[in-house]
Every structure is written in structure tokens, then in C-alpha cells.
């Protein structure tokens, strides 16, 4: 059992449930109701997110994949063919696999993720393809300190691999903190390979987050179902609508759940009032410009070296050194 100040000696699952409860109760108590987007990813939410990645409307995944496919060998040589690859939030490790193969002789791969099942399955798959590679999965939340302390020390060049535009789901302040945390893990000469979605036409952006197949709607609403089943909630998912819009001043897509009627909802024994039209803010997905990305990298101690993008400049992958 992992103890903490709020639940010493409790099983890790119970600690996570209590944290979820604290965050939901606090998030529903603020004037603009808001829930942390990390809670979108329970088992159902993770499957729905995988389905989103396959949608025509959601251009991010295929655009990033095309950039990787085209530039894989070049990236591998920029990274150094014997580097250690560290991937926070690795999930099924699908993006790292071709990169590791292209690196020819990578020293090691350390995927970090909260879900052991998915990581262990991915480890087996990659190990079969690359039998010589040392793979050490590390389980935990990469936004906390603890998990980083468990990374094996390495004399080889280390590269943190952070694709998927996950950086966009952090506020600018949190993104800076995260990159500073990454920088603290690295030594001079080490690198960061970062994927980020770029600012573009709002029609393209809004279609990606309000897809015609309604998968993103199901992904967003699943958060309410999760609260119902894990925190004894009574949300009527039919009484909420999915809303996603691009906020051009803040350069981000915001995802909300809109209450369609005036209603009261109970969660973990507490009552919450909703006016008709009131929203729960469930996610931000920040979009960057190329100069904005460079600035973020510089401010956090990195020197941007090279980037790859698609012909439409919809998406960028940056390599930066410390
Ligand atoms: C995981 N993340 C980069 C996705 C994004 O595009 O911000 C999450 C997502 N939300 C709705 N659709 C996809």
C-alpha cells in the first residue's frame, strides 16, 4: 500500500478513489464548475479516446503519425541511436515502437503510466520485436514527483518523448511546470521530443472536438457516468449536452457539459444545483504557434533545435536539447 497524508496505509485504489471524490466535490463547488480532464480516462474513457483517434474529424493522431512516418530516420539520428527513451503517459506505447526500431540500438526504454495492464501488454509486444532492448515500465502519475525518483540512473543520453499533444491539456502555467520537471530529470546534452497541435482555422478545430460520429460527446459524458458509478452520483446524462468550442484569445478548445434544464444532482451525499445552461468545464486543449512553442521550450531551459510539421502546418513535433 502507498500511504499519503490523507490516507496512510490505504490500498492505492482507495487513495485514488478518495482523491477523485475530493477533486469532484471541489470542482462542482466553484462558481464555474470544472473537473480535471485526467478523470476522463477510466477504462471506458480510454477506449472512447482510442476511438476518437481513429475519427476522420480528429486530424491530430493521423497528422502526427504521418510526420513521424516521414521523418522517423532523421529523428532517430537526431536523438542519437543509443539514447535512453523515457515516455511519460506512454499508454500502449504505439508511438514509441517505430521510433525505437528506427533508433537501431536504443539503450533502454522507460515508459511511465498509471495503467499497469496496458504498459505490461505493450512491453511484451515491443520486447518481441526488439529482444535486445531493456524495457522497464514505471507505474505512476507523471505529473507527481514520486514516479520520477524511480527512474533508473543512466550514463547514456536520455530523451524524454512526449507526443500526442498531451502538453495541450495543461494550462500554460502547468505546461511550464511540467517541462521544468522534465528538464530537472535531464543532464546537459539530453533531449526532449515534443508533439503539439498548432493554432488553425476554428472550423477544423471545432469539428475535431465535436465530431459527427458523436464519439467525443460520449467521451465527455462518460465522466458523469463514472461519477455516478464510483462516487454514488445521480447525474442524468441525458440532461447534459456536449459542447466544444475554440476560444481564439486563449488559443484553446474548451470542452464543457451543459445542463439542459435547471436541476439538482447528488454526488457522494452532497447536493449540487445547476441552472439551465450552466456548464461543467471538463477539458482545455491548448493550441500553440511555432513561436509560442519555441518560447515555452526556451523559458523552461530547453534550446529548440529542430521541428517537423505537415504541409498544412496543423501539427508540429519539436526536438529540443537541455
Ligand atoms: C489527449 N489529448 C491530447 C486530447 C486532445 O485533443 O486534447 C484529448 C481529447 N479531448 C477530446 N478529444 C480528444
XYZ file of C-alpha atoms and ligand atoms in Angstrom:
335
model
C 0.000 0.000 0.000
C 1.150 3.525 -0.778
C 0.357 5.898 2.044
C -0.061 9.643 1.876
C -1.065 12.393 4.282
C -4.735 11.788 3.564
C -4.824 8.044 3.550
C -1.750 6.405 5.051
C -1.875 2.644 4.721
C -4.862 2.567 2.374
C -4.669 0.429 -0.771
C -3.596 2.586 -3.777
C -7.009 2.121 -5.458
C -8.799 3.530 -2.407
C -6.425 6.511 -2.266
C -7.147 7.230 -5.937
C -10.910 6.970 -5.332
C -10.706 9.394 -2.405
C -8.654 11.822 -4.478
C -11.237 11.555 -7.270
C -14.003 12.285 -4.741
C -12.155 15.299 -3.291
C -11.466 16.710 -6.767
C -15.058 16.206 -7.979
C -16.645 17.719 -4.865
C -14.270 20.691 -5.018
C -14.743 21.102 -8.788
C -18.545 21.139 -8.521
C -18.376 23.724 -5.706
C -16.690 26.545 -7.652
C -18.727 29.265 -9.439
C -17.592 27.881 -12.826
C -17.956 24.166 -12.204
C -14.893 22.327 -13.561
C -13.455 18.815 -13.389
C -9.812 17.805 -14.041
C -9.579 16.271 -17.512
C -7.395 13.393 -16.307
C -10.589 11.793 -14.936
C -11.930 11.369 -18.475
C -9.666 8.323 -18.801
C -11.229 5.419 -16.907
C -11.390 2.133 -18.841
C -14.399 3.234 -20.936
C -12.972 6.743 -21.405
C -9.628 5.346 -22.605
C -11.421 3.149 -25.162
C -13.506 6.106 -26.331
C -10.345 8.192 -26.659
C -8.797 5.447 -28.837
C -11.944 5.598 -30.995
C -11.594 9.405 -31.230
C -8.042 8.957 -32.535
C -9.417 6.922 -35.474
C -12.032 9.515 -36.466
C -11.706 11.425 -39.743
C -12.691 14.613 -37.911
C -9.909 14.207 -35.319
C -6.947 15.122 -37.546
C -4.354 15.188 -34.707
C -3.442 11.499 -34.467
C -3.090 10.789 -38.173
C -1.275 14.070 -38.809
C 1.263 13.353 -36.079
C 1.637 9.755 -37.306
C 2.316 10.972 -40.863
C 5.009 13.368 -39.625
C 6.638 10.528 -37.666
C 6.461 8.144 -40.622
C 8.108 10.607 -42.923
C 10.827 11.764 -40.543
C 11.495 8.627 -38.471
C 15.063 8.028 -39.609
C 16.009 11.661 -39.320
C 14.502 11.812 -35.838
C 16.347 8.668 -34.809
C 19.666 10.140 -35.818
C 18.913 13.481 -34.104
C 18.023 11.591 -30.919
C 21.184 9.536 -31.092
C 20.888 5.868 -31.906
C 21.941 4.712 -28.446
C 19.812 7.001 -26.340
C 17.519 6.071 -23.471
C 13.908 6.931 -24.322
C 11.655 7.995 -21.417
C 7.944 8.343 -22.209
C 5.600 9.964 -19.655
C 1.975 8.828 -20.156
C 3.088 6.127 -22.600
C -0.244 4.233 -22.708
C 0.046 1.423 -25.276
C 3.497 2.700 -26.403
C 2.377 2.630 -30.051
C 4.179 5.851 -30.938
C 7.473 4.890 -29.330
C 7.673 1.473 -31.005
C 8.571 2.595 -34.562
C 10.900 5.237 -33.148
C 12.744 2.655 -31.027
C 13.004 0.390 -34.080
C 14.413 3.256 -36.148
C 16.929 4.093 -33.394
C 18.546 0.729 -34.250
C 20.297 0.282 -30.914
C 18.490 2.259 -28.217
C 19.988 1.792 -24.739
C 16.668 1.471 -22.883
C 13.000 2.432 -22.917
C 11.262 3.622 -19.750
C 7.508 4.082 -20.315
C 5.652 5.781 -17.426
C 1.910 5.318 -16.999
C -0.750 4.871 -14.327
C -2.220 1.804 -16.023
C -0.061 -1.329 -15.429
C -2.178 -3.617 -17.663
C -1.711 -1.566 -20.814
C 2.010 -0.988 -20.135
C 2.767 -4.647 -19.468
C 0.992 -5.712 -22.662
C 2.948 -3.096 -24.628
C 6.204 -4.235 -23.006
C 5.634 -7.801 -24.232
C 4.829 -6.621 -27.754
C 7.881 -4.361 -28.063
C 10.184 -6.898 -26.410
C 9.236 -9.460 -29.072
C 10.116 -7.030 -31.822
C 13.264 -5.693 -30.115
C 14.577 -8.540 -27.935
C 17.843 -6.732 -27.021
C 16.141 -3.631 -25.690
C 15.971 -3.037 -21.934
C 12.364 -2.038 -21.169
C 11.464 -1.002 -17.627
C 7.839 0.119 -17.246
C 7.266 2.533 -14.380
C 3.771 2.812 -12.925
C 2.512 6.106 -11.574
C 1.349 9.630 -12.280
C 3.996 11.517 -14.267
C 2.690 14.879 -13.010
C 3.832 13.941 -9.482
C 7.408 13.792 -8.142
C 7.408 10.266 -6.845
C 7.429 8.420 -10.167
C 10.490 10.295 -11.450
C 12.505 9.182 -8.415
C 12.064 5.576 -9.583
C 13.738 6.051 -12.978
C 16.991 4.105 -13.200
C 20.015 6.454 -13.372
C 21.671 6.462 -16.764
C 25.030 7.493 -18.151
C 23.683 7.366 -21.723
C 21.932 10.257 -23.438
C 18.337 10.482 -22.255
C 15.459 11.748 -24.366
C 12.006 12.448 -22.971
C 9.374 11.543 -25.551
C 6.093 13.416 -25.093
C 3.926 13.032 -28.223
C 0.155 13.201 -28.751
C -0.263 16.913 -27.914
C -0.801 15.938 -24.286
C 1.016 19.182 -23.446
C -2.115 20.969 -24.756
C -4.244 19.619 -21.936
C -2.150 21.526 -19.399
C -2.616 25.242 -18.709
C 0.342 27.390 -19.783
C 1.475 27.559 -16.169
C 1.174 23.778 -15.695
C 2.916 23.163 -19.042
C 5.851 25.264 -17.867
C 5.965 23.390 -14.550
C 5.880 20.070 -16.382
C 8.697 20.963 -18.780
C 10.757 22.276 -15.847
C 10.173 18.908 -14.171
C 11.333 17.162 -17.379
C 14.384 19.448 -17.544
C 15.229 18.590 -13.917
C 15.383 14.939 -14.923
C 17.868 15.536 -17.732
C 21.590 16.260 -17.998
C 23.306 18.686 -20.387
C 23.079 17.293 -23.921
C 19.908 15.287 -23.190
C 16.773 15.956 -25.240
C 13.020 16.305 -25.458
C 10.849 15.225 -28.396
C 7.509 17.005 -28.029
C 4.364 16.751 -30.176
C 1.937 19.695 -30.137
C -1.178 20.693 -32.016
C -0.982 24.075 -33.728
C -3.360 27.050 -33.942
C -5.535 26.763 -37.061
C -8.926 27.513 -38.577
C -11.589 27.269 -35.868
C -13.882 25.188 -38.116
C -11.248 22.439 -38.350
C -10.631 22.625 -34.594
C -14.275 22.547 -33.596
C -15.039 19.623 -35.911
C -12.249 17.655 -34.232
C -13.804 18.129 -30.786
C -17.443 17.952 -31.875
C -17.209 15.059 -34.297
C -20.086 13.967 -36.484
C -19.951 10.432 -35.039
C -20.619 11.800 -31.528
C -17.702 9.855 -30.035
C -16.295 12.943 -28.293
C -19.753 13.569 -26.867
C -19.764 10.043 -25.407
C -16.182 10.566 -24.119
C -17.194 13.788 -22.350
C -20.439 12.406 -20.925
C -18.705 9.274 -19.695
C -17.229 11.428 -16.941
C -20.729 11.815 -15.499
C -21.340 8.043 -15.727
C -18.005 7.482 -13.985
C -19.012 9.845 -11.166
C -22.344 8.018 -10.894
C -20.753 4.597 -10.542
C -17.641 5.455 -8.494
C -18.947 8.281 -6.316
C -22.571 7.335 -5.894
C -23.781 10.155 -8.147
C -27.162 10.537 -9.803
C -26.326 12.573 -12.919
C -28.892 12.093 -15.672
C -26.545 12.059 -18.686
C -29.500 12.861 -20.961
C -29.969 16.157 -19.142
C -26.493 17.365 -20.210
C -25.169 18.206 -23.665
C -21.611 18.103 -25.008
C -20.183 21.484 -26.019
C -16.769 22.154 -27.575
C -15.645 25.495 -28.955
C -12.426 27.257 -29.888
C -11.572 30.247 -27.707
C -9.336 32.188 -30.079
C -7.997 34.647 -27.485
C -6.930 31.815 -25.171
C -5.894 29.673 -28.132
C -7.634 26.617 -26.791
C -10.546 24.319 -27.445
C -12.736 24.133 -24.351
C -14.922 21.161 -23.648
C -17.979 21.582 -21.411
C -21.089 19.691 -20.330
C -24.136 21.940 -20.458
C -27.078 21.422 -18.149
C -30.174 21.356 -20.376
C -32.558 22.112 -17.502
C -32.478 23.531 -14.003
C -31.658 20.525 -11.841
C -30.147 19.209 -8.639
C -27.557 16.440 -8.669
C -26.297 14.390 -5.751
C -22.668 13.177 -5.573
C -21.235 11.292 -2.571
C -24.104 12.536 -0.417
C -23.687 16.217 -1.411
C -26.217 18.204 -3.454
C -25.265 20.459 -6.372
C -27.584 22.905 -8.152
C -27.445 23.531 -11.890
C -29.178 26.407 -13.636
C -30.416 25.764 -17.166
C -27.454 26.446 -19.472
C -24.859 26.243 -16.675
C -21.762 24.239 -17.635
C -19.126 21.974 -16.166
C -15.784 22.760 -17.811
C -14.194 19.362 -18.445
C -11.125 19.987 -20.625
C -8.859 22.540 -22.258
C -6.855 21.627 -25.320
C -4.342 24.411 -25.936
C -3.087 25.058 -29.433
C 0.358 26.502 -29.995
C 2.020 28.587 -32.664
C 5.565 27.615 -33.665
C 6.998 30.757 -31.961
C 4.819 30.019 -28.894
C 6.259 26.511 -28.665
C 9.802 27.820 -29.006
C 9.148 30.312 -26.242
C 7.748 27.609 -23.954
C 10.843 25.478 -24.581
C 13.275 28.349 -24.003
C 11.535 29.528 -20.827
C 11.847 26.071 -19.343
C 15.558 25.628 -20.011
C 15.470 23.875 -23.389
C 17.037 25.043 -26.587
C 14.797 24.232 -29.562
C 16.908 22.512 -32.220
C 14.619 21.246 -34.940
C 10.974 20.729 -35.759
C 8.958 18.722 -38.226
C 5.484 19.639 -39.389
C 2.898 18.640 -42.021
C 2.251 20.611 -45.227
C -0.748 22.395 -43.688
C 1.206 23.241 -40.515
C -1.554 21.667 -38.461
C 0.792 19.888 -36.070
C 4.429 20.046 -35.004
C 6.983 17.756 -33.416
C 9.840 19.609 -31.770
C 13.253 18.370 -30.741
C 14.929 20.440 -28.041
C 18.095 19.954 -26.035
C 18.921 20.874 -22.498
C -5.226 13.613 -25.110
N -5.465 14.917 -25.696
C -4.305 15.394 -26.423
C -6.719 15.030 -26.474
C -6.842 16.455 -27.053
O -7.006 16.554 -28.264
O -6.753 17.428 -26.305
C -7.934 14.694 -25.630
C -9.233 14.879 -26.361
N -10.289 15.514 -25.923
C -11.258 15.474 -26.796
N -10.823 14.839 -27.844
C -9.576 14.430 -27.603
